[in-house]
mmCIF file of C-alpha atoms in Angstrom:
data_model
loop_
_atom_site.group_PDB
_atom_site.id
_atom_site.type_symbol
_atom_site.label_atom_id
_atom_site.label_comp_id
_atom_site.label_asym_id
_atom_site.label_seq_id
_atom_site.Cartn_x
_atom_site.Cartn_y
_atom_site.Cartn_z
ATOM 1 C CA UNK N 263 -2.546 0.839 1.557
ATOM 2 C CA UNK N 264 -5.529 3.145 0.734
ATOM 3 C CA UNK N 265 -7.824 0.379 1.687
ATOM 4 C CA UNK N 266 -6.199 -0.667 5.218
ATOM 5 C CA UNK N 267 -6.070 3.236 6.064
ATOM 6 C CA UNK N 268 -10.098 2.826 5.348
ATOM 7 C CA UNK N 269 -10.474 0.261 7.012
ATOM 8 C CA UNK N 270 -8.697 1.389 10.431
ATOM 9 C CA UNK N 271 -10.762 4.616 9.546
ATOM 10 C CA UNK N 272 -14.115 2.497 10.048
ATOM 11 C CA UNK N 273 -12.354 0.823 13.220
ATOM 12 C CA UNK N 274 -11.943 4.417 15.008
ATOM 13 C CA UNK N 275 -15.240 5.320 13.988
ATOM 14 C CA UNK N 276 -16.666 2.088 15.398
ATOM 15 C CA UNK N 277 -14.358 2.961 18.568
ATOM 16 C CA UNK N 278 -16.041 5.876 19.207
ATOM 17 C CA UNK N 279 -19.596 4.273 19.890
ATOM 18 C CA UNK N 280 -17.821 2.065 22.577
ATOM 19 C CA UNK N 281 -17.255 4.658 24.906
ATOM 20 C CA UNK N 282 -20.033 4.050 27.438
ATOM 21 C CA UNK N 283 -19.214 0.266 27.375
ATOM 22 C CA UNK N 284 -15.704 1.039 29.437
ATOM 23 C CA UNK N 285 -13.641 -0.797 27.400
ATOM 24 C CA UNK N 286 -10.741 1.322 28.879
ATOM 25 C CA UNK N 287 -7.785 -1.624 30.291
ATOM 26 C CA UNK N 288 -9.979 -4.738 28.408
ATOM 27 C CA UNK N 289 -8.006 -6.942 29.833
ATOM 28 C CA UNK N 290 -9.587 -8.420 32.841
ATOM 29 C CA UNK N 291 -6.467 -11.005 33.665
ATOM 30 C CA UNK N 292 -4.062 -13.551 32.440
ATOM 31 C CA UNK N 293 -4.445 -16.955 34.591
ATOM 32 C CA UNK N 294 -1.351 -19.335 34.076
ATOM 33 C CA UNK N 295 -2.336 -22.904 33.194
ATOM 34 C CA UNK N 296 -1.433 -25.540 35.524
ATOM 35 C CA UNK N 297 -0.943 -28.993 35.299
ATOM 36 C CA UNK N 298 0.434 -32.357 37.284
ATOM 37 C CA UNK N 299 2.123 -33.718 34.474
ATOM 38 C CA UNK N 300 5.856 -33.384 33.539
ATOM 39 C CA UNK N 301 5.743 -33.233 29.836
ATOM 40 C CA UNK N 302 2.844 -30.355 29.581
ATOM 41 C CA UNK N 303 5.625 -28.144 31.368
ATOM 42 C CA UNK N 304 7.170 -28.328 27.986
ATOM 43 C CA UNK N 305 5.372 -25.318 26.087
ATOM 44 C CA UNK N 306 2.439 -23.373 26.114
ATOM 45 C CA UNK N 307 -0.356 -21.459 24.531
ATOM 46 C CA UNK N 308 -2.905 -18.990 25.516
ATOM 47 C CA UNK N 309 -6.530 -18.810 24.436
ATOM 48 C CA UNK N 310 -8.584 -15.537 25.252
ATOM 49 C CA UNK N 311 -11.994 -15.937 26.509
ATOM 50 C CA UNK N 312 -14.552 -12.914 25.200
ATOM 51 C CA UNK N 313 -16.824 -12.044 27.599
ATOM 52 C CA UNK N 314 -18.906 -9.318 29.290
ATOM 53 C CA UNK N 315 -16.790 -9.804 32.373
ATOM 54 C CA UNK N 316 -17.347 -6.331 34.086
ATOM 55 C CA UNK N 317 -21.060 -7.184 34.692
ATOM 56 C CA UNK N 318 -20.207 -10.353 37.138
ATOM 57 C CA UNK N 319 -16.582 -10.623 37.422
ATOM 58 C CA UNK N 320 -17.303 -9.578 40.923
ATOM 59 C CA UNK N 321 -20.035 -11.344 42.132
ATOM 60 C CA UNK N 322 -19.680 -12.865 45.106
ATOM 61 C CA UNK N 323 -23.257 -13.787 46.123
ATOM 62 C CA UNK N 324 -26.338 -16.099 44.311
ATOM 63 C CA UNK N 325 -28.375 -12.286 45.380
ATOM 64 C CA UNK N 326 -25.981 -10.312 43.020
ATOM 65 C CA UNK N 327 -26.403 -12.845 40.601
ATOM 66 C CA UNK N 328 -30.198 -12.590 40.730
ATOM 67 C CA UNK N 329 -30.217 -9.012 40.658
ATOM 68 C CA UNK N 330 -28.350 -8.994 37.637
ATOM 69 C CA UNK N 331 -30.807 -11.594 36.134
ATOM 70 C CA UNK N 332 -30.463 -14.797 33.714
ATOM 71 C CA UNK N 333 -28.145 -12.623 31.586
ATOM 72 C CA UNK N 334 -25.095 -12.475 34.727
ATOM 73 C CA UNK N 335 -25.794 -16.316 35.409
ATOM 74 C CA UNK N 336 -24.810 -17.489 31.841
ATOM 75 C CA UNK N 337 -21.946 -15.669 30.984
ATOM 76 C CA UNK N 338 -20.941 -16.853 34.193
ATOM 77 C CA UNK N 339 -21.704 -20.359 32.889
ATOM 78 C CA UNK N 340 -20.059 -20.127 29.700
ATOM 79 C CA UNK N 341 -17.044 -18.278 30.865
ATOM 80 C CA UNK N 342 -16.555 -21.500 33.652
ATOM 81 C CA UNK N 343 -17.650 -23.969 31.062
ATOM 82 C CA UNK N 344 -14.671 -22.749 29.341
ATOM 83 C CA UNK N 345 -12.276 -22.964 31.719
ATOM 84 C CA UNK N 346 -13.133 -26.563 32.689
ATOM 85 C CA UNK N 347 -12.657 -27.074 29.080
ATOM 86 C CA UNK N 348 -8.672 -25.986 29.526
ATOM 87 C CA UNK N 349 -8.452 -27.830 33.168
ATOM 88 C CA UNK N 350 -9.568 -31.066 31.166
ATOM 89 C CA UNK N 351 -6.928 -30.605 28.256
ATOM 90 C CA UNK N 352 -4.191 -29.478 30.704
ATOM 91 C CA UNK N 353 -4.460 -32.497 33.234
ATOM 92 C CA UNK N 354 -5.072 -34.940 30.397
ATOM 93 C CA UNK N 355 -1.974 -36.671 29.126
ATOM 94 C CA UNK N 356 -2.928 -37.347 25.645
ATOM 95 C CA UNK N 357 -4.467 -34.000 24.942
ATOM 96 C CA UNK N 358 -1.438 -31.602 23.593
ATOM 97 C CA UNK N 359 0.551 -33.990 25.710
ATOM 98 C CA UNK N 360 3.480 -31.220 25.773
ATOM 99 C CA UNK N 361 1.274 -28.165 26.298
ATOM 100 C CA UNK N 362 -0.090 -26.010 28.938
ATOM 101 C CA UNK N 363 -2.976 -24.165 28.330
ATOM 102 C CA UNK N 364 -3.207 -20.564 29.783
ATOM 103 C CA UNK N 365 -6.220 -17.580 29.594
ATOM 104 C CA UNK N 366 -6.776 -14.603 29.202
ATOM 105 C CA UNK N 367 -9.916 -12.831 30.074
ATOM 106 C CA UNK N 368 -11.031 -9.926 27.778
ATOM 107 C CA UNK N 369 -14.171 -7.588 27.899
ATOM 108 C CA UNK N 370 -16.418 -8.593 25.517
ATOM 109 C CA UNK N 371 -19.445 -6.283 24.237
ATOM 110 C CA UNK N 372 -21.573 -5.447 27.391
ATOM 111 C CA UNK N 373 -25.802 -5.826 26.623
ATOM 112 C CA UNK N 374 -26.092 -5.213 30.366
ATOM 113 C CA UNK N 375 -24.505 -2.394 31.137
ATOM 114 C CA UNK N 376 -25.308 -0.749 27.882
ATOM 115 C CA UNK N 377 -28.024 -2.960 25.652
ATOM 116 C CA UNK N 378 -27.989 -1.172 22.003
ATOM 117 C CA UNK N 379 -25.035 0.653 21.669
ATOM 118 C CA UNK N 380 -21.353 0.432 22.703
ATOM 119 C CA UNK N 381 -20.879 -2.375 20.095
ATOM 120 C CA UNK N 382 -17.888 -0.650 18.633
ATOM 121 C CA UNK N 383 -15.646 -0.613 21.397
ATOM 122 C CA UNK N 384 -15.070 -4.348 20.697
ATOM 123 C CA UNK N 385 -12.811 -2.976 17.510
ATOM 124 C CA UNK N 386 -9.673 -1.840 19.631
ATOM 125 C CA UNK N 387 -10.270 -4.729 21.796
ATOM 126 C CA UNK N 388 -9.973 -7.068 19.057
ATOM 127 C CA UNK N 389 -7.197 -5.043 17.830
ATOM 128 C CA UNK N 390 -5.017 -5.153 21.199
ATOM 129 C CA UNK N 391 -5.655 -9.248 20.871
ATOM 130 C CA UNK N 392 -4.650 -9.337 17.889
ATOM 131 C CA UNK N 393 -1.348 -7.459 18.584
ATOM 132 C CA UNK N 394 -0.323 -10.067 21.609
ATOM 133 C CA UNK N 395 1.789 -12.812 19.746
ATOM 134 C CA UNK N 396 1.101 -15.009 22.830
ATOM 135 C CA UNK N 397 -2.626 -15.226 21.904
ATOM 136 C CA UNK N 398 -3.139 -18.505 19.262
ATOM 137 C CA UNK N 399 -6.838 -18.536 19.692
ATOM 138 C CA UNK N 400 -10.445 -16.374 21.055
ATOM 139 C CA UNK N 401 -13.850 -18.550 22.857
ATOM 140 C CA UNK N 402 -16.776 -16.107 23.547
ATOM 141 C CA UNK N 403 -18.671 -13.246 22.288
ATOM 142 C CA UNK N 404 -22.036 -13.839 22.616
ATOM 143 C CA UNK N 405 -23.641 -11.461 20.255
ATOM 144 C CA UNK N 406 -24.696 -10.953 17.086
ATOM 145 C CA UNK N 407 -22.888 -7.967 15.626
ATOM 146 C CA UNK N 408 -20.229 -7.686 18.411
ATOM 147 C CA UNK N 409 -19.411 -11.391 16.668
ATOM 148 C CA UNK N 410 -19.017 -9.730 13.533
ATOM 149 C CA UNK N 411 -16.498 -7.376 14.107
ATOM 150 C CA UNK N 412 -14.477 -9.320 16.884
ATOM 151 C CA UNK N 413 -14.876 -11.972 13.980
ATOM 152 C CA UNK N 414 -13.780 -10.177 10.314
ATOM 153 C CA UNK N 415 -10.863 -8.010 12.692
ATOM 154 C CA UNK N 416 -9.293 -11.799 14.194
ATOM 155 C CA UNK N 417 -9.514 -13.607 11.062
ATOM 156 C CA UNK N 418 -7.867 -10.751 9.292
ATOM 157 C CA UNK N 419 -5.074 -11.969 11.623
ATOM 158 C CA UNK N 420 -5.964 -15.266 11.333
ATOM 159 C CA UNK N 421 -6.783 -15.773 15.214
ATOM 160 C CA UNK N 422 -10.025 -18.371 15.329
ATOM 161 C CA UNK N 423 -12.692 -17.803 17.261
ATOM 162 C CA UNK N 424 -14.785 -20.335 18.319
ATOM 163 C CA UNK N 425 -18.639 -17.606 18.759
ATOM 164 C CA UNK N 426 -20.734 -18.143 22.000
ATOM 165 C CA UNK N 427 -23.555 -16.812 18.753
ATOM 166 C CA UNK N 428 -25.066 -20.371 17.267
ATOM 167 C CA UNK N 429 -27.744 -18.642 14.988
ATOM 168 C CA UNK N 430 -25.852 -15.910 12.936
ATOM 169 C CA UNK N 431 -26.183 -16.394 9.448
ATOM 170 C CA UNK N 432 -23.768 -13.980 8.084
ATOM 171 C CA UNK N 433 -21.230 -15.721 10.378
ATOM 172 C CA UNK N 434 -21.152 -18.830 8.030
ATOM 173 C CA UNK N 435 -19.521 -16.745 5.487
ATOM 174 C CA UNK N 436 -15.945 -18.160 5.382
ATOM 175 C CA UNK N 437 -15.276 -15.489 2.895
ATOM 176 C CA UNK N 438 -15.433 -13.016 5.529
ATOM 177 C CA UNK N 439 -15.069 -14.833 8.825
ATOM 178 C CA UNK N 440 -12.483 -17.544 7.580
ATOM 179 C CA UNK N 441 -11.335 -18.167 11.247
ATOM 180 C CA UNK N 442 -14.172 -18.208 12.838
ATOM 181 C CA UNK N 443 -16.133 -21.230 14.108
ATOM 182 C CA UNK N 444 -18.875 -22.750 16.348
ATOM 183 C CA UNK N 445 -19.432 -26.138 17.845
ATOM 184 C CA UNK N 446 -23.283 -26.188 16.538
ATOM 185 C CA UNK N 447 -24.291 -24.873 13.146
ATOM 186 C CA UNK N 448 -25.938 -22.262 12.090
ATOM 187 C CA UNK N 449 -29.732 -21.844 12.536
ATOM 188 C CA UNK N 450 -30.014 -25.523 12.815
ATOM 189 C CA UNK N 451 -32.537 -25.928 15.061
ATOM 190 C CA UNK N 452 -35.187 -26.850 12.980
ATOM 191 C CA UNK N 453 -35.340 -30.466 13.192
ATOM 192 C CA UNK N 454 -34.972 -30.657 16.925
ATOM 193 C CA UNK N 455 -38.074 -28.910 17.414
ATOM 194 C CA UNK N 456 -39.837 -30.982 14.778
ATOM 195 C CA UNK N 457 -38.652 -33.951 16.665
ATOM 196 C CA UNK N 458 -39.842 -32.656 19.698
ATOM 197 C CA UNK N 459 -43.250 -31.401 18.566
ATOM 198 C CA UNK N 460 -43.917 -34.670 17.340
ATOM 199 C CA UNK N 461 -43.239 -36.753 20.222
ATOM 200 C CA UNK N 462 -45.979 -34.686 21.972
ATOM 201 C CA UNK N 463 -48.143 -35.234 18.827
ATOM 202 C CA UNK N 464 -48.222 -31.560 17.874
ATOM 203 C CA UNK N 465 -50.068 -30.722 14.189
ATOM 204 C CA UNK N 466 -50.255 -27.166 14.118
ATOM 205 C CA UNK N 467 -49.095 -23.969 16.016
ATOM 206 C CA UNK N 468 -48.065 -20.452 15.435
ATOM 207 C CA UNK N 469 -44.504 -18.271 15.469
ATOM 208 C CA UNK N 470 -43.681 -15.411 17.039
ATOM 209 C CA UNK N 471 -39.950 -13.898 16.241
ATOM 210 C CA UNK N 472 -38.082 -10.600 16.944
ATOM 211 C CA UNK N 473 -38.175 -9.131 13.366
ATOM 212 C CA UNK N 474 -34.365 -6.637 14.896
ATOM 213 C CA UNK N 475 -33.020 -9.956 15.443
ATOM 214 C CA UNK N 476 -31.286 -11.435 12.828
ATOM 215 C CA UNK N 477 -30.476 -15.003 14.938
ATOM 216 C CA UNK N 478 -33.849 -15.253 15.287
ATOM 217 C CA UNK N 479 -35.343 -13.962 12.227
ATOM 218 C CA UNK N 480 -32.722 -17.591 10.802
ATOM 219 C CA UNK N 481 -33.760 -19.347 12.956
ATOM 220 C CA UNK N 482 -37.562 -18.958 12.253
ATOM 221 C CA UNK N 483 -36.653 -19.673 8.719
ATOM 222 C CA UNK N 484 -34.811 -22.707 9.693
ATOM 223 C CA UNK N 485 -37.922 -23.665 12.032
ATOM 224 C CA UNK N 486 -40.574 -23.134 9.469
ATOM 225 C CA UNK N 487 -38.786 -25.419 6.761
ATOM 226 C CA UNK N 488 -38.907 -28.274 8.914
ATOM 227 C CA UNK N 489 -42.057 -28.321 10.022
ATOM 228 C CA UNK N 490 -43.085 -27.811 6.561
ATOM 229 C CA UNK N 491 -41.423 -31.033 5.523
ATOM 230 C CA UNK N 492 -42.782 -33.092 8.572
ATOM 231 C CA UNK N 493 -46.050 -32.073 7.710
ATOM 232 C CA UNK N 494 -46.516 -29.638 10.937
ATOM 233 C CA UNK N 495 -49.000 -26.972 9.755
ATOM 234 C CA UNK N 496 -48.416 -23.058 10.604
ATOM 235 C CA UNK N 497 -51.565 -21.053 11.118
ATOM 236 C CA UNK N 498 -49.868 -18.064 11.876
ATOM 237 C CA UNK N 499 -46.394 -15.560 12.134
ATOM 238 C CA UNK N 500 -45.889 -12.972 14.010
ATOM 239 C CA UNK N 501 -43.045 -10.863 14.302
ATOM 240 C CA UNK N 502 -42.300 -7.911 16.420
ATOM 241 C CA UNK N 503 -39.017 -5.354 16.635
ATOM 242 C CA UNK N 504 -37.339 -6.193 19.324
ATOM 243 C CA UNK N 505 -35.769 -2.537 19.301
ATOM 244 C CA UNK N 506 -38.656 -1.248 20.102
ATOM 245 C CA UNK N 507 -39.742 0.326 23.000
ATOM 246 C CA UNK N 508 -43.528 0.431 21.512
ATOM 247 C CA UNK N 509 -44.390 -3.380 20.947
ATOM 248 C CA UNK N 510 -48.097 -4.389 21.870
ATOM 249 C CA UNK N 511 -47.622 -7.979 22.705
ATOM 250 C CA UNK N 512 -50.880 -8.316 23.779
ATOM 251 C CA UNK N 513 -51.740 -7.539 20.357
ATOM 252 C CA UNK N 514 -49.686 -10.599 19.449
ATOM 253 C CA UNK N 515 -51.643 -12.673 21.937
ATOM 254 C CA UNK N 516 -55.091 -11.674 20.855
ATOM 255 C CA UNK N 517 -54.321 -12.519 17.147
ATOM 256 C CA UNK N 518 -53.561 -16.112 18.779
ATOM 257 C CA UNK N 519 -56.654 -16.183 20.031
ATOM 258 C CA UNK N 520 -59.347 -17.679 17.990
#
């Protein structure tokens, strides 16, 4: 008992830093699944999606969208990605042939509204998911350490989430993230690029990679092994902290250019 009263302890002080993110009434909506066949009337299930909804939900217009930036655009993306994903299994016969698919759409950790803070407020929400018995499964939450809680807090329940966050190390832990998973693995983007670099008949180049960034600072390390092993030579790396609000990236160009 004396560790689950520390561990809600953490949760409320984690809670605290999410007030700015309005994570007040998380749930955005629950969206019955429908379906032309008979036998998927039988039962059904409801998946949650995790996403920064309160930063688009309401766009209306491709100018909204633009104002917002690429950031609006592919939540957007994912979040409809998603939901084709349940249209295909709930009008396909021999997909959970006696189920019906429904979501429910759930703030997620907000970088738009409030980049660098507010990550906490994705405890209660994962809490509150956690609590609805109606809920077999999560898709979404995009980053990093927002992963990590929404993670460790559903698999303590043992809800999976399938992470929108390819390139988090710490996420391949099944130790600590035993229900969570991800449809590409982690930091494994080595080899395409190698691939790629030597279609075009690339032999050498240099790295640049956000040092605050812990996806990237993998996936550098996944980068650099195989380019080692295809012979690809690296003059230089560079890395900068993204959390910074003093980086000189002109420095970084300069030192590229001999």
């Amino acid at each position: 008992m004396t560790r689950i009263h520390f561990f809600l302890h953490i949760l409320l002080l984690w809670s605290r830093y999410g007030t700015c993110q309005s994570f007040i009434n998380p749930i955005i909506g629950f969206f019955p699944g429908t379906s032309t066949i008979p036998s998927k009337h039988r039962y059904n299930i409801t998946i949650a999606f995790i996403f920064p909804y309160k930063s688009f939900w309401n766009f209306t217009t491709m100018e909204e969208y633009k104002a917002c930036g690429g950031f609006c655009s592919w939540m957007r993306q994912m979040d409809s990605g998603a939901e084709m994903a349940v249209s295909e299994i709930n009008n396909n016969p021999h997909i959970l042939p006696e189920i019906t698919v429904n979501i429910l759409r759930v703030q997620g950790w907000d970088q738009k509204l409030a980049p660098g803070n507010g990550i906490g407020g994705v405890a209660p929400v994962a809490l509150e998911l956690s609590e609805l018995k109606s809920v077999i499964g999560a898709v979404g939450d995009v980053a990093d350490q927002s992963s990590m809680i929404t993670a460790g807090i559903l698999s303590q329940y043992k809800i999976p989430l399938c992470g929108g966050t390819p390139n988090l190390p710490a996420l391949s832990n099944k130790a600590n993230y035993p229900y969570y998973f991800r449809v590409t693995f982690s930091n494994k983007w080595g080899n395409d690029i190698a691939t790629l670099l030597r279609k075009w008949n690339v032999k050498r180049l240099a790295m640049v990679y956000d040092a605050d960034d812990s996806e990237s600072v993998g996936a550098c390390l996944d980068i650099k092994q195989s380019l080692f092993s295809n012979n690809i030579l690296i003059l230089a790396r560079r890395s900068y902290h993204g959390l910074s609000y003093h980086n000189d990236y002109e420095d970084i160009i300069k030192d590229f250019s001999w």
